[in-house]
XYZ file of C-alpha atoms in Angstrom:
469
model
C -10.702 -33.425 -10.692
C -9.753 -34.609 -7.104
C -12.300 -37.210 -5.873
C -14.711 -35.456 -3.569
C -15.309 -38.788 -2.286
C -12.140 -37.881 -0.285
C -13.545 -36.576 3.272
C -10.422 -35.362 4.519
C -9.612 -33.197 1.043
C -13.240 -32.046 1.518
C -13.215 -31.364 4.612
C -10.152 -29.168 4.362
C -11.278 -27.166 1.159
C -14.390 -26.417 3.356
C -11.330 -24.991 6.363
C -10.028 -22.693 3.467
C -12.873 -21.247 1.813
C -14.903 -20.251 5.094
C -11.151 -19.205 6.754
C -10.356 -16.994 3.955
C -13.615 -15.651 3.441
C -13.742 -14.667 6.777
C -10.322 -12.829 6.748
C -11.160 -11.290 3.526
C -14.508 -10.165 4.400
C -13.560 -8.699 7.808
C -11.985 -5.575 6.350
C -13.102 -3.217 3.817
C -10.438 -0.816 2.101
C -12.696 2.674 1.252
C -13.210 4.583 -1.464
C -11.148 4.692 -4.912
C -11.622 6.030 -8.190
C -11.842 2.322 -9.521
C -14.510 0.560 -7.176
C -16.496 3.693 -7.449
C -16.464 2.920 -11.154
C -18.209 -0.354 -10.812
C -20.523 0.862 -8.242
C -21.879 3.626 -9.694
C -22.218 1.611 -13.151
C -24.216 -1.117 -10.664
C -26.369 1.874 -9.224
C -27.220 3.388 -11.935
C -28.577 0.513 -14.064
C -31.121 -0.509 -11.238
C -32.048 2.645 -10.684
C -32.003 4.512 -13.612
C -31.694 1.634 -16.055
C -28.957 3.120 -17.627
C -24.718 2.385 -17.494
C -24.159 6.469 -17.438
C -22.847 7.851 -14.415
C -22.676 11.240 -15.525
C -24.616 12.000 -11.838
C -21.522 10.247 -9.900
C -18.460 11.757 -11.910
C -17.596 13.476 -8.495
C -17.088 10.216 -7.107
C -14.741 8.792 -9.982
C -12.245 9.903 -13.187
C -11.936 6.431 -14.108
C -14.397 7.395 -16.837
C -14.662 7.610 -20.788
C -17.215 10.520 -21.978
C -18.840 9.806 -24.824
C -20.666 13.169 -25.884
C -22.276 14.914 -23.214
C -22.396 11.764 -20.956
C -19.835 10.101 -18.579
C -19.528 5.984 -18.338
C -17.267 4.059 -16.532
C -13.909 3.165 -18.663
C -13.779 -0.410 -17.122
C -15.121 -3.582 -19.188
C -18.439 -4.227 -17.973
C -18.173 -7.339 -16.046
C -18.124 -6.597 -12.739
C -20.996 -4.309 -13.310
C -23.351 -7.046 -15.157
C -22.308 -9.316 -12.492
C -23.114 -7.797 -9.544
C -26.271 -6.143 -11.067
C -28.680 -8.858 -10.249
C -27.366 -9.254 -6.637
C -27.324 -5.178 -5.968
C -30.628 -5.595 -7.072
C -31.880 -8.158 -4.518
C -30.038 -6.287 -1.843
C -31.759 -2.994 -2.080
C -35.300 -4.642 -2.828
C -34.949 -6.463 0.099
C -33.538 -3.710 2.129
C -36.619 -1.063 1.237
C -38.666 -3.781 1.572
C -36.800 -3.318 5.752
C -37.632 0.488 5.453
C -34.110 1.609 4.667
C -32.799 4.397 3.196
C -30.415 3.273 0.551
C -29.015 6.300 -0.045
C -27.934 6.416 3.781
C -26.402 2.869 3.475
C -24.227 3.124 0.221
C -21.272 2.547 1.758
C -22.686 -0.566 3.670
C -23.476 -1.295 0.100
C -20.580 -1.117 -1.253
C -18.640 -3.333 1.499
C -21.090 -5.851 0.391
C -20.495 -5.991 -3.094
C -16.991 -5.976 -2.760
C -17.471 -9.204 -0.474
C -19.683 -10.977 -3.473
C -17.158 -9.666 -6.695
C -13.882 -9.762 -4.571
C -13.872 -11.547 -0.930
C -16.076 -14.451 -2.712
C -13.239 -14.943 -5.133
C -10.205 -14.560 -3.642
C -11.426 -17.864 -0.927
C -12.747 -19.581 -3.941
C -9.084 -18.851 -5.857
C -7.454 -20.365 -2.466
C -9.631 -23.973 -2.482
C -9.045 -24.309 -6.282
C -5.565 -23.748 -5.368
C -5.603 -26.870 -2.817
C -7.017 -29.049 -5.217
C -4.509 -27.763 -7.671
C -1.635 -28.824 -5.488
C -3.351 -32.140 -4.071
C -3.205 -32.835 -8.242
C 0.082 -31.831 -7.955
C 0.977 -34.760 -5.841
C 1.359 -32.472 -2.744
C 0.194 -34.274 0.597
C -3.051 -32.719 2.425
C -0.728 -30.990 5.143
C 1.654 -29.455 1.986
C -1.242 -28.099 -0.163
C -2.764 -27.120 3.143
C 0.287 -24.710 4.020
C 0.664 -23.747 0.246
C -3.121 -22.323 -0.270
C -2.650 -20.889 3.468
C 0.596 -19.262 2.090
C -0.951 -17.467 -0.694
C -4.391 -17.017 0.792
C -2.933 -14.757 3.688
C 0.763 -14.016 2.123
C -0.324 -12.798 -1.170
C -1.986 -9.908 -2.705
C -5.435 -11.123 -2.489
C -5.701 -10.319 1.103
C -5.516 -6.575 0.462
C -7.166 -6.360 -2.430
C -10.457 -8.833 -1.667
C -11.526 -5.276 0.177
C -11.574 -3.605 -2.860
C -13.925 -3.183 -5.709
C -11.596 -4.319 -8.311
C -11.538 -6.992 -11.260
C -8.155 -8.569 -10.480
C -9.549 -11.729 -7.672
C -12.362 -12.466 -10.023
C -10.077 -12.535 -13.270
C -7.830 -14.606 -11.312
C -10.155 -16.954 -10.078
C -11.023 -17.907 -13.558
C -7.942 -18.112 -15.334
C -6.992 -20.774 -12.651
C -10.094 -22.339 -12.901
C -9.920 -22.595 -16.901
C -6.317 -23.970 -16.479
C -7.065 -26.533 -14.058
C -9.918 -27.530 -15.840
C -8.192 -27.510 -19.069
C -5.005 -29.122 -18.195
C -6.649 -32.384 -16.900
C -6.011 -35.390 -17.623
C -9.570 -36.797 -18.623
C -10.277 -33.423 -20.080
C -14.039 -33.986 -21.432
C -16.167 -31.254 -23.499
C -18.208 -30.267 -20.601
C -14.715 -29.285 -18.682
C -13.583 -27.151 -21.742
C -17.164 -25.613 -22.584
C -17.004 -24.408 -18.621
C -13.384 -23.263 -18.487
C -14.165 -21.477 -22.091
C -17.015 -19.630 -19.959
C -15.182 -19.168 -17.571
C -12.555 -17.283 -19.751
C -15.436 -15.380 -21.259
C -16.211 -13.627 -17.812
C -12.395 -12.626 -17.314
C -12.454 -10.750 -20.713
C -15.670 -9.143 -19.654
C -14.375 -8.139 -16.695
C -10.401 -7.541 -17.955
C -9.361 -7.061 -21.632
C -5.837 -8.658 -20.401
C -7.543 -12.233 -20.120
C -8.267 -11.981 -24.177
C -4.781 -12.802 -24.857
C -4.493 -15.573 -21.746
C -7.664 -17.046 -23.749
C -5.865 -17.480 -26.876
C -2.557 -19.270 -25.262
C -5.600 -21.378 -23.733
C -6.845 -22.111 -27.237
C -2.855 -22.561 -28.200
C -2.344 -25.028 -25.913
C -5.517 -27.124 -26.444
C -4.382 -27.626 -30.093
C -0.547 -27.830 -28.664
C -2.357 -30.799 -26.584
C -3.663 -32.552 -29.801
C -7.307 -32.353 -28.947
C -10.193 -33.323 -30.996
C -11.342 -29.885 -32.957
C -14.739 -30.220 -30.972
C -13.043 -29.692 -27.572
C -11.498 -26.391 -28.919
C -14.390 -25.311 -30.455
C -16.586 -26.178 -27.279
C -13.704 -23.580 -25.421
C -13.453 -20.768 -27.801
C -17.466 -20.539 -27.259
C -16.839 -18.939 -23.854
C -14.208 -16.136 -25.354
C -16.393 -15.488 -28.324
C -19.719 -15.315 -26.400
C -18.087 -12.395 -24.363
C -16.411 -10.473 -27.126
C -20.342 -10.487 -28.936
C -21.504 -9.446 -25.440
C -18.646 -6.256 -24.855
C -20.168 -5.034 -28.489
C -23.509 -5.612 -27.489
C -22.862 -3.557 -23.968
C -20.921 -0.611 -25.841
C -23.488 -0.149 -28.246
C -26.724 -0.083 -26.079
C -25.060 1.905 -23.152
C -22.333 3.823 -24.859
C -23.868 4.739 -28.423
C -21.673 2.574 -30.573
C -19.992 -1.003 -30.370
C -16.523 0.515 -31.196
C -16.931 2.928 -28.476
C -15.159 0.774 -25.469
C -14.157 2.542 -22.141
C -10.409 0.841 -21.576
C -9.867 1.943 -25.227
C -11.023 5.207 -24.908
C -9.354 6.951 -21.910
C -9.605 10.743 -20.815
C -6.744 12.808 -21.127
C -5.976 12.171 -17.800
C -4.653 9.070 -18.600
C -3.605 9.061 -21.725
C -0.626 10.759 -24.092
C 0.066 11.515 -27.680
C 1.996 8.896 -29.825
C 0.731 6.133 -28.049
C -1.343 3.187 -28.568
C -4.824 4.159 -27.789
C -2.886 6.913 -25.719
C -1.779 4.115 -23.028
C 0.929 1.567 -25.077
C 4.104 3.226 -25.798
C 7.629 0.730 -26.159
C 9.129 -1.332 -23.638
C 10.554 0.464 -20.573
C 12.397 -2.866 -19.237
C 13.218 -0.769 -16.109
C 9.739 -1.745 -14.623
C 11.611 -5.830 -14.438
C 13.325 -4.285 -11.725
C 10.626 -1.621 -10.290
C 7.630 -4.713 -9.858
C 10.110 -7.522 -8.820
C 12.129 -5.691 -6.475
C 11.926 -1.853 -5.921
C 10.256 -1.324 -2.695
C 7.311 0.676 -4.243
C 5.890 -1.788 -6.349
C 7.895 -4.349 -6.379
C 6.144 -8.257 -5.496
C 9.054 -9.661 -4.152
C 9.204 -6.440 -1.650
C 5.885 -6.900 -0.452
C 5.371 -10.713 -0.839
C 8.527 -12.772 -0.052
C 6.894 -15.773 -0.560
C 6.937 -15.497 -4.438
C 10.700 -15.660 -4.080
C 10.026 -19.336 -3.787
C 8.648 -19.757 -6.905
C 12.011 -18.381 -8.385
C 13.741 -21.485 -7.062
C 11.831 -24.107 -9.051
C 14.159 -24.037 -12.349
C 16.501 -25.889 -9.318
C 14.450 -28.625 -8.593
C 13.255 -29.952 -11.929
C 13.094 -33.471 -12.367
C 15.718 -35.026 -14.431
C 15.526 -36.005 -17.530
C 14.455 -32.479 -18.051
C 10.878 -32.333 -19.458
C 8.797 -29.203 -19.596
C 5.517 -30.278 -19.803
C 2.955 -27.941 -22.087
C 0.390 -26.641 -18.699
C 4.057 -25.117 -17.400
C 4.544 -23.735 -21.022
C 0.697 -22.622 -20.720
C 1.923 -20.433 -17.831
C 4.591 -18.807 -18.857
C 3.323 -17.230 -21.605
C 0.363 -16.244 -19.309
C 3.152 -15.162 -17.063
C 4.829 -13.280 -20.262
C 1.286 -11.168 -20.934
C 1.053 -9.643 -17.461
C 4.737 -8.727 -17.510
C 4.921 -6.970 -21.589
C 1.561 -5.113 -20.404
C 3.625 -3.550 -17.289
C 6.357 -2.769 -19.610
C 4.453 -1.436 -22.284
C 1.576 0.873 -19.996
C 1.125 4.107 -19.227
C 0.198 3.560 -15.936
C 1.931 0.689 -14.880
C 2.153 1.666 -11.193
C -1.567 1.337 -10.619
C -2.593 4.592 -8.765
C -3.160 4.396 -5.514
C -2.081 0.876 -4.256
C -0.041 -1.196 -2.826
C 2.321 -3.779 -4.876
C 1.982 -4.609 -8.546
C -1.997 -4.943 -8.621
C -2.096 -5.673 -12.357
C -0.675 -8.993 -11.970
C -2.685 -10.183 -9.357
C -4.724 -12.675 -12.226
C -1.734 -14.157 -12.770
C -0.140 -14.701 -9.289
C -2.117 -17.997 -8.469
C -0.984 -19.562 -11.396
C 2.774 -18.481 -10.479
C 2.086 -19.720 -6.868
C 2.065 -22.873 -8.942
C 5.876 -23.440 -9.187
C 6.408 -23.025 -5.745
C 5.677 -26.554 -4.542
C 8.967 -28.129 -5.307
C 11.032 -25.292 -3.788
C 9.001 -25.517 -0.265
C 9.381 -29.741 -0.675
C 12.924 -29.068 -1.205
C 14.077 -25.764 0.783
C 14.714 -26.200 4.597
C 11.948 -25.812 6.894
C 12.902 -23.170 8.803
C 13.573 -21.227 5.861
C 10.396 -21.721 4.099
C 8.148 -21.401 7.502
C 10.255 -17.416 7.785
C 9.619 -16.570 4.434
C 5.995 -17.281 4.791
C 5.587 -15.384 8.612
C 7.132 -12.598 7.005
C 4.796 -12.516 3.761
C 1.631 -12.892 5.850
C 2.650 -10.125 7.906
C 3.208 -7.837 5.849
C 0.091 -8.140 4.038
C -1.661 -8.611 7.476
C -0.232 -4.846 8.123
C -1.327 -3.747 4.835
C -4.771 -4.637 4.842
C -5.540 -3.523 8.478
C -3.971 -0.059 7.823
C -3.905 1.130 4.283
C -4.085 -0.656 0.625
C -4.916 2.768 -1.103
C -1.668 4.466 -0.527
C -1.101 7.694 -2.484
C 1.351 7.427 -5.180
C 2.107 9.583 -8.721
C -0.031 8.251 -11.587
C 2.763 7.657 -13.977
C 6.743 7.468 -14.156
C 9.416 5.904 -12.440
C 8.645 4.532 -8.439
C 9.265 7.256 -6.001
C 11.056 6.395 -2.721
C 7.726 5.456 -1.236
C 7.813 2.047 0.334
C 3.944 1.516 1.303
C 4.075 -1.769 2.901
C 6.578 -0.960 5.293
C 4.492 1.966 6.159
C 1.822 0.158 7.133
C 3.819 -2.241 9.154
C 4.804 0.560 11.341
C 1.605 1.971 11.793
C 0.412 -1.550 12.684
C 3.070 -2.582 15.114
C 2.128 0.626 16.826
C -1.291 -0.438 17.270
C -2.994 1.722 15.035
C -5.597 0.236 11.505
C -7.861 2.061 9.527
C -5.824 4.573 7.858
C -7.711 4.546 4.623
C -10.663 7.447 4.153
C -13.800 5.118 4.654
C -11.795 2.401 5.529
C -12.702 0.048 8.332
C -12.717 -3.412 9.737
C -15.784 -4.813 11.562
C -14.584 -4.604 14.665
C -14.693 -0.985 13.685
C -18.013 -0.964 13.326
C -18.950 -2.119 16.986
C -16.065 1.001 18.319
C -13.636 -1.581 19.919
C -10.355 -0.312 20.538
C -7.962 -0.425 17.564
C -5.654 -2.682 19.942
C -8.641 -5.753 19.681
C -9.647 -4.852 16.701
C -7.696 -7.768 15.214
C -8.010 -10.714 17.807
C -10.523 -12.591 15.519
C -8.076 -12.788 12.856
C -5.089 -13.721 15.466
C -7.609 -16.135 16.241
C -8.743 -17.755 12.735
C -4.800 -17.525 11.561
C -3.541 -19.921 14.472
C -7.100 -21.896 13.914
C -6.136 -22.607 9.964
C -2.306 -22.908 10.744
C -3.484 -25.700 14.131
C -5.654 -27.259 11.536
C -3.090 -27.699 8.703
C -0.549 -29.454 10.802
C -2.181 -31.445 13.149
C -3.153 -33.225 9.501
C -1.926 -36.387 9.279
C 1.071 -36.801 6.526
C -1.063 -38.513 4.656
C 0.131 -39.959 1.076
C -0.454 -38.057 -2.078
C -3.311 -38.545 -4.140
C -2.698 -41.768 -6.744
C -3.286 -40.413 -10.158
C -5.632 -42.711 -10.931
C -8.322 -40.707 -8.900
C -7.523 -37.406 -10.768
């Protein structure tokens, strides 16, 4: 780990997170089939002390029925996450004299601030630190976390309900933790826990906990360090069956596994895995519907690393550790029925795994000119920028190939004319207070040039000697 006797690497973690929380928390993206899965799950087991939501299916068909009864078809950790803290929010709010049933939606912005807003700005600092490992000076790892922070996906999406900032804050956490030099039990029994809460929250982390586990023995550890990790992955997989069988009926009876016909067909996997469909390589790299490159140029960067490795050529296993994260994310999108993600914008399923591809880009902005690099990023951060004060939730077909639909672009028209808050339910807090839509967004104007003023009136200071790490 970076010393935190370092003031100026503290100091500027402490810029990022409250920055980027800010940002994140200042908009809030509506109502969607998905966060009104979690929500209702959250509701219902403080008040009614049950995970049905049969009373909220008008709300939600992202929903297994299991007899009679209707539960949410996402893995329960978001729900048994945010439980406690729903909990303390409405105590404390009847204990005001409120109505909670008037305030839901108040509710539900905060909540998505605690599960999503909280960790996207946490994925951002761990990012920093990640790059200041990296050798990166303070004013590089500075622009990179800024990069990805407001150029990236997790802008959008920390106003949304969703598992994918949480999952990826711990899978970047685990592999920073695990890929350290002076790796000690305590790091791997924490970034095995960590792991544990992705798979609660996201089946997809199960398999990015066993290349964890792979490259811990690739790495020639001591059995007890792998054993301390896998604790974390097994705890949660004892916890799922635990879950299923009190609040479904039956431990084999799991909601991802056990979708409606809605979304799900005959002759597939669990009705959702069918073969490859390598078309989706082009329609979520490129194709302006849901393609990351479309909608975040700054990932392009990352494709320029293979350019820049250091001769003699040596791959080393964290890179390896990656990849095959990398390799998960992509085979699901080729593989699922609903690879397009609803109503969205950009390939949301592989938002866990974009910090860790942010990773590669270092070498690429060292190397590429300037200029070039400082576009690339403007153009990323606007975009998303426009996307998150207009409309994340755009309406798309459920399944098939992309239509001509190119949501991000949308947006930026709408916001170039002036206009946000094209989302049903959808606001920003300057919404709340009725300013004009043209104000609306001078706080962020104003925290963006503060971050961007902060990051480069750094000093080029040297990178950190490895002997601190």
């Amino acid at each position: 780990m970076p010393s935190f006797a370092n003031r100026a690497d503290r100091h500027a973690a402490w810029v990022i997170f409250l920055v980027t929380l800010a940002c994140y928390a200042y908009f809030f993206q509506g109502l969607g089939w998905n966060q009104m899965a979690h929500f209702a799950t959250m509701h219902s087991l403080v008040e009614f002390g049950t995970a049905e939501i049969s009373r909220f299916s008008s709300l939600t068909q992202d929903v297994t029925v299991v007899g009679d009864r209707i539960y949410s078809n996402k893995p329960p950790g978001i729900a048994l996450l945010g439980t406690p803290f729903y909990f303390c929010i409405i105590s404390i709010e009847r204990i005001l004299g409120l109505d909670v049933n008037s305030i839901w939606l108040n509710n539900l912005h905060i909540m998505t601030v605690i599960l999503s807003a909280l960790p996207g700005a946490l994925v951002n600092v761990v990012l920093f630190f990640a790059f200041r490992r990296e050798q990166a000076t303070l004013r590089m790892a500075l622009v990179l976390a800024g990069a990805f922070a407001f150029g990236s996906l997790s802008w959008p999406y920390a106003g949304l309900l969703m598992s994918h900032l949480l999952c990826a804050l711990v899978i970047l956490s685990a592999w920073y933790l695990l890929t350290e030099s002076n790796l000690t039990i305590k790091k791997a029994t924490v970034a095995g826990a960590l792991i544990g809460l992705g798979i609660l929250s996201d089946v997809l982390t199960a398999p990015v906990a066993l290349i964890f586990a792979l490259y811990l023995v690739a790495r020639k550890m001591p059995a007890r360090y792998w054993l301390a990790y896998c604790a974390g992955p097994g705890a949660s997989v004892l916890l799922t069956l635990l879950y299923d069988r009190l609040a479904h009926g039956g431990a084999a009876i799991s909601g991802p596994f056990h979708p409606t016909t809605t979304f799900s067909a005959p002759g597939l996997v669990f009705g959702e895995f069918g073969p490859p469909d390598w078309r989706r390589l082009y329609w979520i790299s490129y194709q302006p519907m849901r393609g990351l490159f479309a909608c975040c140029p700054i990932f392009v960067l990352c494709l320029f690393a293979p350019l820049f490795l250091r001769r003699p050529f040596h791959f080393p296993l964290d890179r390896i550790a990656i990849l095959l994260t990398l390799l998960v994310y992509l085979f699901f999108y080729l593989t699922f029925i609903g690879w397009n993600g609803g109503w969205s914008i950009g390939p949301r399923y592989l938002i866990p795994a974009l910090p860790l591809f942010w990773i590669f880009a270092l070498r690429p902005l060292q190397k590429i000119p300037k200029f070039i690099s400082a576009l690339i990023i403007t153009v990323s951060i606007v975009y998303m920028l426009a996307a998150t004060s207009v409309c994340v939730l755009s309406p798309v077909s459920g399944e098939g190939p992309p239509d001509k639909s190119d949501p991000v672009r949308s947006d930026l028209i709408v916001f170039v004319q002036g206009h946000t808050n094209h989302t049903q339910f959808g606001y920003n807090l300057a919404a709340l207070l009725r300013i004009p839509q043209p104000f609306q967004l001078l706080p962020i104007f104003a925290l963006l040039i503060f971050y961007f003023v902060y990051t480069f009136t750094r000093p080029r200071q040297p990178s950190i000697s490895p002997e601190i790490l």
